[in-house]
XYZ file of C-alpha atoms in Angstrom:
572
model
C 20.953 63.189 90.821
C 23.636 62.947 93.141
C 27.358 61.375 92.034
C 27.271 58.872 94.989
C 23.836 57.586 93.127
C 25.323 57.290 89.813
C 28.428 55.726 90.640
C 26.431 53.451 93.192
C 29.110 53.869 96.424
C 27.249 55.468 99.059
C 27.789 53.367 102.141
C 25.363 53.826 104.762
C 26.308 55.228 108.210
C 23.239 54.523 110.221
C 20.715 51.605 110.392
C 17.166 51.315 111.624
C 17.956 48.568 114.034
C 14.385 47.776 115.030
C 13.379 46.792 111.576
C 16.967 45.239 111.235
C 16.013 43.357 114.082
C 13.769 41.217 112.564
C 16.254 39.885 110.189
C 19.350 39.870 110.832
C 21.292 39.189 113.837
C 24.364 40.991 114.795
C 25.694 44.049 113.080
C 24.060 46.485 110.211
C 23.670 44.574 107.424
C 22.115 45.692 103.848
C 21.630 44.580 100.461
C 23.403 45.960 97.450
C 20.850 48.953 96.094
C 18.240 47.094 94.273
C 16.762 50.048 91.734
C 17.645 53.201 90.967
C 16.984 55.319 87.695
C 20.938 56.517 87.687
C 20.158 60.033 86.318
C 18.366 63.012 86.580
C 16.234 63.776 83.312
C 16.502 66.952 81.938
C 14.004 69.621 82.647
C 13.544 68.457 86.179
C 14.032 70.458 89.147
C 14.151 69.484 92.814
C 11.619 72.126 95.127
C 13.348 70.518 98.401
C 12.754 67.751 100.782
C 9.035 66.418 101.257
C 7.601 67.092 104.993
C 8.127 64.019 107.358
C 3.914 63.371 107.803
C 3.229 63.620 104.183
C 1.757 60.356 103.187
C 3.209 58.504 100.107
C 2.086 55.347 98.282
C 4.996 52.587 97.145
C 4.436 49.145 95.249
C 6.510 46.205 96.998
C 7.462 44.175 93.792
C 7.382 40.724 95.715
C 10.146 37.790 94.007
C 7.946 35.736 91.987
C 8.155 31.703 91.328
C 8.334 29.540 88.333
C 9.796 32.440 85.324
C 11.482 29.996 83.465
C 8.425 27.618 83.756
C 6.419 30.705 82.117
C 8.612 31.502 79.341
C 8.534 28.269 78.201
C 4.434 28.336 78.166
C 4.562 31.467 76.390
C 6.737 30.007 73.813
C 4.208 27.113 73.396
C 0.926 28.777 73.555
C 2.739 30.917 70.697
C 4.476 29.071 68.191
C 1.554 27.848 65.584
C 3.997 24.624 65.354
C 3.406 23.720 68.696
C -0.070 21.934 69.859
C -0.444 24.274 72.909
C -0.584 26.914 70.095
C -3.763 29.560 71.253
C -4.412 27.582 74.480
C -3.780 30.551 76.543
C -3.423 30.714 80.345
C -6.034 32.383 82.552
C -4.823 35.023 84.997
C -5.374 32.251 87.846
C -3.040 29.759 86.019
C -0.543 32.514 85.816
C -0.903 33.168 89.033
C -0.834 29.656 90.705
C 2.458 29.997 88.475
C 4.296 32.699 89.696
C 2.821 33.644 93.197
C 5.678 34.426 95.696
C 6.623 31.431 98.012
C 4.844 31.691 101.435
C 7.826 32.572 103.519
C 8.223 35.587 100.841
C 4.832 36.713 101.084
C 5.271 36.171 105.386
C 8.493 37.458 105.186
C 7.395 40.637 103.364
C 4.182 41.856 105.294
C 5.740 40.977 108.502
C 8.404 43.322 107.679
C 5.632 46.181 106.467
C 3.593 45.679 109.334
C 6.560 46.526 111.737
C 7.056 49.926 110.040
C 3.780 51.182 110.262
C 2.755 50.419 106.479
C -1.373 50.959 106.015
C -4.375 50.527 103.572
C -2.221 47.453 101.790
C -3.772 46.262 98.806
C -2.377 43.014 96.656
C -3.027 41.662 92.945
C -4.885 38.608 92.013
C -1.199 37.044 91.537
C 0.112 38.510 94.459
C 3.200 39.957 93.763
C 2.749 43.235 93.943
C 1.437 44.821 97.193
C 0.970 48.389 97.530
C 1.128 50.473 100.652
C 0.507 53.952 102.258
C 3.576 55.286 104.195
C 4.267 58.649 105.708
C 7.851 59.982 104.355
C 9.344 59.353 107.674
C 8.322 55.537 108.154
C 9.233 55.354 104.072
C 12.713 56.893 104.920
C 13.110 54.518 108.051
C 11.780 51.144 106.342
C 14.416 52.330 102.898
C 17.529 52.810 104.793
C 19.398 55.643 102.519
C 15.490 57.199 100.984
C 15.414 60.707 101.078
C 12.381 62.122 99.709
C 12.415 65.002 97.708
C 9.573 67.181 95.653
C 10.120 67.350 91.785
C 8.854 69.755 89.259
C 9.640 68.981 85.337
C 8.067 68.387 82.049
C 6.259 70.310 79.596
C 3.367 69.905 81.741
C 4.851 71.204 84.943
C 4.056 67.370 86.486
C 4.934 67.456 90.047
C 6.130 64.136 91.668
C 8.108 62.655 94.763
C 11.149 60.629 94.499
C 14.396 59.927 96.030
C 17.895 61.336 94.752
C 19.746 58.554 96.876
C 19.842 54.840 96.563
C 17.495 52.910 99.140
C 18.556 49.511 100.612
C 17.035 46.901 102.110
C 17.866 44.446 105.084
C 19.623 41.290 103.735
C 17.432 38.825 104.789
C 14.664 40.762 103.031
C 16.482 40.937 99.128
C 15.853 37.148 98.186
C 12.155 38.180 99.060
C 11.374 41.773 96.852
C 12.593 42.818 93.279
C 12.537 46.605 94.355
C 10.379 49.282 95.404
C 8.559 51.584 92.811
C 7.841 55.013 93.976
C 11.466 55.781 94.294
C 13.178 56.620 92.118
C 12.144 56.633 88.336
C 10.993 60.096 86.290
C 8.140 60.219 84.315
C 9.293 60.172 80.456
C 7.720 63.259 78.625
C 6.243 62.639 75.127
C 8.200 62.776 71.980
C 5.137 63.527 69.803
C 5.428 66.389 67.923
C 3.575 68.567 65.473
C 5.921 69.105 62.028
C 6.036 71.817 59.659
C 3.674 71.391 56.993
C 5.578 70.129 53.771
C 5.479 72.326 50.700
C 4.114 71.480 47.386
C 2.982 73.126 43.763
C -0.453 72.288 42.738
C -3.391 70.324 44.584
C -4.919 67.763 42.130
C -5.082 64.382 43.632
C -3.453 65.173 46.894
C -4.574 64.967 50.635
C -3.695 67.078 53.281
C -2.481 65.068 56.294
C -3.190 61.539 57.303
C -6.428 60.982 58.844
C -8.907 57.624 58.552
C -9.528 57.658 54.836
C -5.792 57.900 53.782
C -5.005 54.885 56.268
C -7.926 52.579 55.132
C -6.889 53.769 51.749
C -3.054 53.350 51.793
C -3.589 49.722 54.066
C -6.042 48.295 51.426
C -9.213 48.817 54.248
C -13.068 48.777 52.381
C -15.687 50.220 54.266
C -17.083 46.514 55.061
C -13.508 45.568 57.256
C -15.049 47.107 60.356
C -15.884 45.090 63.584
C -19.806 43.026 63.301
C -20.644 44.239 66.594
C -21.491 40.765 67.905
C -18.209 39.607 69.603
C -16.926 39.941 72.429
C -13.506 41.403 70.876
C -12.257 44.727 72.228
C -8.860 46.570 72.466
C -7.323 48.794 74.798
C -4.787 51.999 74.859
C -3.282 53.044 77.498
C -2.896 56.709 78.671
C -0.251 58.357 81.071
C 0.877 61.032 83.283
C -2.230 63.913 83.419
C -2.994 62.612 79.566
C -6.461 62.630 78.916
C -8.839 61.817 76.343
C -12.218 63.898 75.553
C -15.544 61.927 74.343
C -16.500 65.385 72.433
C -13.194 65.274 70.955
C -13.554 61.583 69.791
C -17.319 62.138 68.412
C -15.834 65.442 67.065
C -13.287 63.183 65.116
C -15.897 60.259 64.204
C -17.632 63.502 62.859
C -15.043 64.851 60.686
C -13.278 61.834 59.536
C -15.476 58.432 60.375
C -18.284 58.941 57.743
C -17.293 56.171 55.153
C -17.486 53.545 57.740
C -18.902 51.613 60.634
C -17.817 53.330 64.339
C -18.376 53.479 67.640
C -18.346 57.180 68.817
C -17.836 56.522 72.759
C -15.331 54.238 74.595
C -16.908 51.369 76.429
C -15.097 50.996 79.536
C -12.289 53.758 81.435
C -10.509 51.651 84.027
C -8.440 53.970 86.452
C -9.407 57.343 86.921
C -10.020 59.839 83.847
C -8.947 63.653 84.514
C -11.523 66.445 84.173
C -8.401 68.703 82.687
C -7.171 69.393 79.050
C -6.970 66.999 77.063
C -3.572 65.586 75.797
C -2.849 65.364 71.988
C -1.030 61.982 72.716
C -4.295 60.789 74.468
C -6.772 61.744 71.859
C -4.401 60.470 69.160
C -4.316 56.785 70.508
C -7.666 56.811 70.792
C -9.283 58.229 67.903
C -6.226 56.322 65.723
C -7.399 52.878 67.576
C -10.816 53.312 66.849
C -10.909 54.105 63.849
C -8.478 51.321 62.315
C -10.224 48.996 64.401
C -13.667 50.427 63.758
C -17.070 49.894 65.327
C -14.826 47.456 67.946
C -15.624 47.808 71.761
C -12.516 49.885 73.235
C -11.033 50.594 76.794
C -9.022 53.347 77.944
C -6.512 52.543 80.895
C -6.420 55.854 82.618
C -2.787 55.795 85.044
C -2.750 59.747 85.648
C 0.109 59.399 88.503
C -1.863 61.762 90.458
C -0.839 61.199 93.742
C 2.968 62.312 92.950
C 4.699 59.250 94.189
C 2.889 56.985 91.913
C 4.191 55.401 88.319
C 1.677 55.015 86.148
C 3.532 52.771 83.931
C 3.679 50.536 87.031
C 0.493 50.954 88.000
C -0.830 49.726 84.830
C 0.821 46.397 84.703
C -0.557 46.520 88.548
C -4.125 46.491 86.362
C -3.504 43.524 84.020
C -2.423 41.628 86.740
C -5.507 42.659 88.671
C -8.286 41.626 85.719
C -9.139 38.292 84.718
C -10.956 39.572 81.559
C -8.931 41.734 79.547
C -8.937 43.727 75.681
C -7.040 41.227 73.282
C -4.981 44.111 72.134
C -3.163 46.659 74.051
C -1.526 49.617 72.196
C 0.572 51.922 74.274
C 2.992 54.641 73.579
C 5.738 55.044 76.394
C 9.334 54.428 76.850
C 12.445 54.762 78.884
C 16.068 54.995 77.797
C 17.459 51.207 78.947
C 20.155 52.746 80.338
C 18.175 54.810 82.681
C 17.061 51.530 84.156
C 17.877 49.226 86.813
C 18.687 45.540 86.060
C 16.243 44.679 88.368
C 13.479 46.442 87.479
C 13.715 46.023 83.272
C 13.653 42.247 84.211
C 10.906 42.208 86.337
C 8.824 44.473 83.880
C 9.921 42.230 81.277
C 8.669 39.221 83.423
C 4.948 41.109 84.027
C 5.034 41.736 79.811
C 5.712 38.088 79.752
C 2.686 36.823 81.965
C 0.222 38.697 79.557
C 1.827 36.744 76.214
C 0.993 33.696 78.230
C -2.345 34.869 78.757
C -3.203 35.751 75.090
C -2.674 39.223 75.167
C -1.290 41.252 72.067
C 0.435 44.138 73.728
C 2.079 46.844 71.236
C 4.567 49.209 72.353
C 5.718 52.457 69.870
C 9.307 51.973 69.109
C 10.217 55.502 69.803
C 11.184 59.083 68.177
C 14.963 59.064 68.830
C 15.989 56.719 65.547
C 18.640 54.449 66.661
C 19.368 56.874 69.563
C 22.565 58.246 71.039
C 24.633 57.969 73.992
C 28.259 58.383 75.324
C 29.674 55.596 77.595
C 33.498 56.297 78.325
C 34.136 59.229 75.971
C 32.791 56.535 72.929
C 29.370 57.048 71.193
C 27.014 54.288 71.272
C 23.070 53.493 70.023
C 20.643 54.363 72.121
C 18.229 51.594 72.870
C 14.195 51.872 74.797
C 12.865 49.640 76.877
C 10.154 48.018 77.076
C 10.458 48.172 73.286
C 13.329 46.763 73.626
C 11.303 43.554 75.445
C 11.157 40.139 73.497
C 7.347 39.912 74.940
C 5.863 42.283 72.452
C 5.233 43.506 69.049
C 7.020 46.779 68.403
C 6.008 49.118 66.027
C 8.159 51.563 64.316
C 6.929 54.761 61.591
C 7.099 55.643 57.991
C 6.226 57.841 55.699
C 4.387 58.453 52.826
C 7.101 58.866 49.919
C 5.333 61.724 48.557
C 3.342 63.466 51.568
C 0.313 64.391 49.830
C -0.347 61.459 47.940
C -1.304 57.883 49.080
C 2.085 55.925 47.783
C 4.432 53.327 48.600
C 5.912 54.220 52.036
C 9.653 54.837 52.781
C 10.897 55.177 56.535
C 10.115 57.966 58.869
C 13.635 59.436 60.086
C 12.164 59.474 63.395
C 11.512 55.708 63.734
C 12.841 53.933 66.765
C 14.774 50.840 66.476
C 18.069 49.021 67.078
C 19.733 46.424 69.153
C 18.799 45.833 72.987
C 21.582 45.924 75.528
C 20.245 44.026 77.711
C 18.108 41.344 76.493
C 19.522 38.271 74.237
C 18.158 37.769 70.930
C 15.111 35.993 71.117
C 15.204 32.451 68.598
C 12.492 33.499 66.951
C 14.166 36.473 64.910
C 17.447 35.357 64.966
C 17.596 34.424 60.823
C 16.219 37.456 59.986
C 18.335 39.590 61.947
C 21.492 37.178 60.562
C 19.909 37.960 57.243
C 19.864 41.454 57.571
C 23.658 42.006 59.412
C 24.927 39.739 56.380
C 23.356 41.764 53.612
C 22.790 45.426 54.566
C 24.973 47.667 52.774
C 25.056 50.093 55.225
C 25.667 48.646 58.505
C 27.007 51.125 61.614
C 30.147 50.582 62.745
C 29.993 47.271 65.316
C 30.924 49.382 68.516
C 27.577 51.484 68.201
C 25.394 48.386 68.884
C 25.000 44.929 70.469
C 24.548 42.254 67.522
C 23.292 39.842 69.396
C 20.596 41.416 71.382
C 17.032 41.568 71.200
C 16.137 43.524 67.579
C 13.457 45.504 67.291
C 10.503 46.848 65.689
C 8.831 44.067 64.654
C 6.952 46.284 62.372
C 5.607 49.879 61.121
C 2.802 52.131 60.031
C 2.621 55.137 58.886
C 3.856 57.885 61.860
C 3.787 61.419 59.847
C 1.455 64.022 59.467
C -1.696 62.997 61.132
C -4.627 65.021 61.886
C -6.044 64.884 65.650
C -9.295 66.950 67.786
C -7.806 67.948 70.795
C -9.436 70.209 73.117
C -12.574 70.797 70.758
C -9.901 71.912 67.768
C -8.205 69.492 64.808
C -4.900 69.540 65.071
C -2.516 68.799 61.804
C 0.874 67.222 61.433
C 0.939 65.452 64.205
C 4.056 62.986 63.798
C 5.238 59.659 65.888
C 5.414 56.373 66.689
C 2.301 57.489 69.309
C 0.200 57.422 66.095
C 1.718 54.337 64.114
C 1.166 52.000 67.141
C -2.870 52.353 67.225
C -2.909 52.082 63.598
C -1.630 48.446 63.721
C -3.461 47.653 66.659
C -6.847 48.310 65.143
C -5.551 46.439 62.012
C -4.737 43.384 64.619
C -8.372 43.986 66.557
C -9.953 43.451 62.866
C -8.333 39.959 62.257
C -9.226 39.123 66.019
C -12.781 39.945 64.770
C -12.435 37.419 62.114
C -10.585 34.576 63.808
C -12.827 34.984 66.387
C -16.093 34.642 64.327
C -14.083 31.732 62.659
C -14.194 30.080 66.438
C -10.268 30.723 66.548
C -8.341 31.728 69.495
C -7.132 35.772 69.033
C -3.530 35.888 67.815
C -1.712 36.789 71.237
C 1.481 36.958 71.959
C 2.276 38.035 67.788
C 6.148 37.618 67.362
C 6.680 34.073 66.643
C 4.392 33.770 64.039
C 5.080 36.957 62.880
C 8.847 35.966 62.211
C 8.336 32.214 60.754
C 5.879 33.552 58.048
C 8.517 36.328 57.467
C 6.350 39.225 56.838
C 3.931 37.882 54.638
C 1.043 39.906 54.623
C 3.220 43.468 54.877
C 4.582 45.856 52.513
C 7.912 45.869 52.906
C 9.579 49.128 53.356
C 12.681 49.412 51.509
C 14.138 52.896 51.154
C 15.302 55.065 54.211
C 17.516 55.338 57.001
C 16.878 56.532 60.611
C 18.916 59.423 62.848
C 21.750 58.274 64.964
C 24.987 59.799 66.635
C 25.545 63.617 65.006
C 29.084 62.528 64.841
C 31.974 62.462 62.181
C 31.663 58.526 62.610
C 27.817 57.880 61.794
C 27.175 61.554 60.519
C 23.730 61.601 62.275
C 22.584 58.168 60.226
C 21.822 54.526 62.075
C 20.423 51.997 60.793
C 18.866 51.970 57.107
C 16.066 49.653 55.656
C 15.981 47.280 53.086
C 14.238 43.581 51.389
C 13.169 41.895 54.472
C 13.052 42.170 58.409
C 15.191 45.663 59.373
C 15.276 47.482 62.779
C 14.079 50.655 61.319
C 10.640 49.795 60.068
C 10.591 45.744 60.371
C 8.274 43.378 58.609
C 6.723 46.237 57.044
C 3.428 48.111 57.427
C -0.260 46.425 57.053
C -1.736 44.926 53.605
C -4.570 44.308 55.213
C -6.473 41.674 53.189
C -3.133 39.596 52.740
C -2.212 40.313 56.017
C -5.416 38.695 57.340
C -5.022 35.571 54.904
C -1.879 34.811 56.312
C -3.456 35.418 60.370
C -6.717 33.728 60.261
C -5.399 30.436 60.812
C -4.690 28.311 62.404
């Protein structure tokens, strides 16, 4: 990535004044840059510029209406204090909500009708519109795109983006949030396979996590499986040439699902699912998620990013904004550095994970493998923090580990385990005593200059993310570690209470925080012991934050009890 990009300064020498034309009057005018990811990630390589004809698909994030209006909805339909509490919004409420203003929506497709755009295609809520450009109309509708061919990951993932800022004509900023397709890197996973710990003698032990030991350890019988007769379901997502196998799956049911109810097939793909090798990530969310929620109806979003100038992150909120009847739980396993994200684009996703908490939706996102992170602004170290766990619109989950590794005990935190303090986003009201209560009390609190106090905290809370066994690619795989395996886990524990609120005629639990905060963990074993990896400085000495009694951002709440937890969920 270029310097001009990161320092933002580039001024433009040239304008395309017959798209100008249509805005402004006079001389060249442009708005500041609107998004930009303001490095290049490591491991990518640039192959050269992209040929002029080659066509390219980019998602117009249209301004949307009524955002304060919505957060105070989701707040309502949230809190079990308030008496909108579980009366959730449909997708065409949220849309009559926040659909762009006519002169936006005129504004806009006037604008990409004048350079050429094609094959446009909308969302139910209209404010996203995707189009098919060749480079050169991209490059002349963008003033300042320049669109290069990337090669990078372990994966050798191929994509198209720009190294330099785009801008757009003045008159057309109040109308579009940015442009995705530009500029932001796929992140590569962080799963990884550990060594397998050592140990004298074999009575009583297990050898990796796999069903059993989590239905054991979270106080699951083989009756707390899903009846079969609702219409609950829950959803993963998958990413980036990550696929899941069914033979893998039944391969897994085979091995590991014979003490209880399952489903050995996935009910619905939406998006398209790859013919190539399958990812461990992939098969891990899936055979995780269906087998804590067992014998519950699951979908697989599929966003490979095929065509090289998609994001599949992107394209997935495009999907829930796209589907009036949607899985009540949605567990996925992706994350960006904040930093590595514009202002404008972290609020608008923020604002997308916000219309699904109004609509009912429990979305979980993995807290990350970094610990509290690391990061050098001005010659100073600072705490890392990942967005969209980072978001105060969902449920993070963060990892442990079993305090002995071969037998089912108390848990104590995994090193690994994302968490910390967002930079951008203020702390939401509903965690703000137990984040006072844990700054007042913990013993062994970071030095104030490595994170922002008063920002969004996070995870919310944990499962176990060490040593699990996976079928990949027709072979089980142990020691597979991450907060890609502790997220499904607590989905499929949320999809079982669904099960049971829903049988009880109750509404499914939603958007989880607020209630998760005023009953102050009950339900969770609290995870007391253990600290997370930080700064390999002389300040911090490679330690962050540590856990203790109560709410900490390391592993939360806690991890799953389920039978308390679902006495303290089933109602209201």
């Amino acid at each position: 990535m270029t310097a001009d990009l990161q320092k933002g300064s580039m001024r433009l020498r040239t304008c395309f004044l017959g798209l100008v034309a249509l805005f402004v009057t006079g001389k060249c005018s442009y708005s500041p840059e609107p998004d930009q990811q303001r490095t290049l990630p490591p491991g990518w390589v640039s192959l050269g510029r992209v040929d002029s004809e080659e066509d390219l698909s980019l998602t117009f994030a249209l301004r949307q209406q009524n955002v304060k209006r919505l957060s105070e909805l989701v707040q309502a339909v949230s809190d079990p204090g308030s008496p909108h509490y579980g009366k959730y919004l449909t997708l065409e409420d949220v849309a009559e909500l926040v659909r762009p203003s006519p002169l936006t929506l005129r504004t806009v497709q006037k604008w990409l009708l004048a350079a050429g755009a094609r094959n446009c295609h909308s969302v139910t809520t209209q404010d996203f519109l995707t189009c098919w450009l060749n480079v050169r109309q991209a490059e002349l509708l963008l003033s300042g795109a320049e669109f290069h061919r990337y090669v990078g990951g372990p994966a050798e993932i191929h994509v198209i983006r720009s190294p330099r800022p785009y801008q757009l004509p003045k008159a057309l900023a109040p109308h579009v949030d940015f442009v995705g397709g530009l500029h932001r890197f796929p992140p590569t996973s962080s799963l990884r396979q550990r060594p397998e710990p050592q140990v004298s003698g074999t009575v009583g032990l297990h050898l990796g996590v796999t069903p059993s030991v989590i239905r054991q350890r979270y106080n699951l019988t083989a009756q707390d499986v899903g009846s079969g007769t609702t219409n609950n379901s829950q959803a993963c997502a998958q990413f980036l040439e990550q696929y899941f196998h069914e033979s893998d799956l039944a391969e897994f049911m085979r091995l590991f699902g014979g003490k209880f109810a399952h489903q050995a097939s996935v009910a619905r793909v939406v998006g398209q699912q790859g013919r190539g090798r399958a990812g461990i990530e992939a098969s891990l969310d899936v055979e995780y998620l269906m087998s804590a929620g067992a014998n519950i109806s699951t979908w697989v979003y599929s966003s490979p990013g095929r065509h090289e100038s998609q994001e599949p992150f992107l394209q997935w909120l495009l999907l829930l904004s796209n589907e009036s009847a949607l899985p009540h739980v949605h567990t996925v396993s992706y994350g960006d550095d904040e930093d590595s994200l514009s202002s404008v684009y972290i609020h608008r996703v923020n604002t997308e994970l916000m219309k699904a908490a109004a609509r009912g939706l429990t979305l979980l996102f993995a807290s990350g493998d970094s610990g509290a992170g690391c990061w050098s602004v001005s010659g100073r170290h600072q705490f890392r923090p990942s967005f969209p766990a980072s978001s105060p619109y969902v449920t993070t989950v963060g990892g442990t580990s079993f305090q002995n590794p071969f037998r089912v005990t108390s848990e104590i935190v995994d090193y690994i385990s994302g968490g910390g303090f967002s930079n951008v986003f203020p702390q939401p009201s509903y965690q703000e005593e137990a984040v006072a209560q844990f700054l007042s009390s913990s013993p062994h609190l970071p030095p104030s200059s490595y994170f922002n106090a008063s920002g969004r905290a996070y995870p919310d809370v944990a499962a176990l993310s060490d040593g699990y066994w996976v079928v990949s690619n027709s072979v089980p795989i142990p020691w597979v570690s991450g907060t890609s395996a502790s997220t499904p886990v607590f989905g499929g524990v949320l999809s079982l209470i669904n099960e049971h609120r829903i049988l009880n005629g109750r509404p499914p639990l939603g958007f989880l925080n607020p209630r998760l905060y005023q009953q102050r963990g009950a339900g969770l074993f609290d995870v007391t012991h253990g600290c997370h990896e930080s700064c390999l400085n002389e300040e911090v000495q490679g330690q962050g934050f540590c856990s203790g009694p109560g709410w900490d951002p390391v592993t939360g709440w806690g991890t799953p009890n389920f039978p308390a937890l679902l006495k303290t969920l089933i109602n209201p």
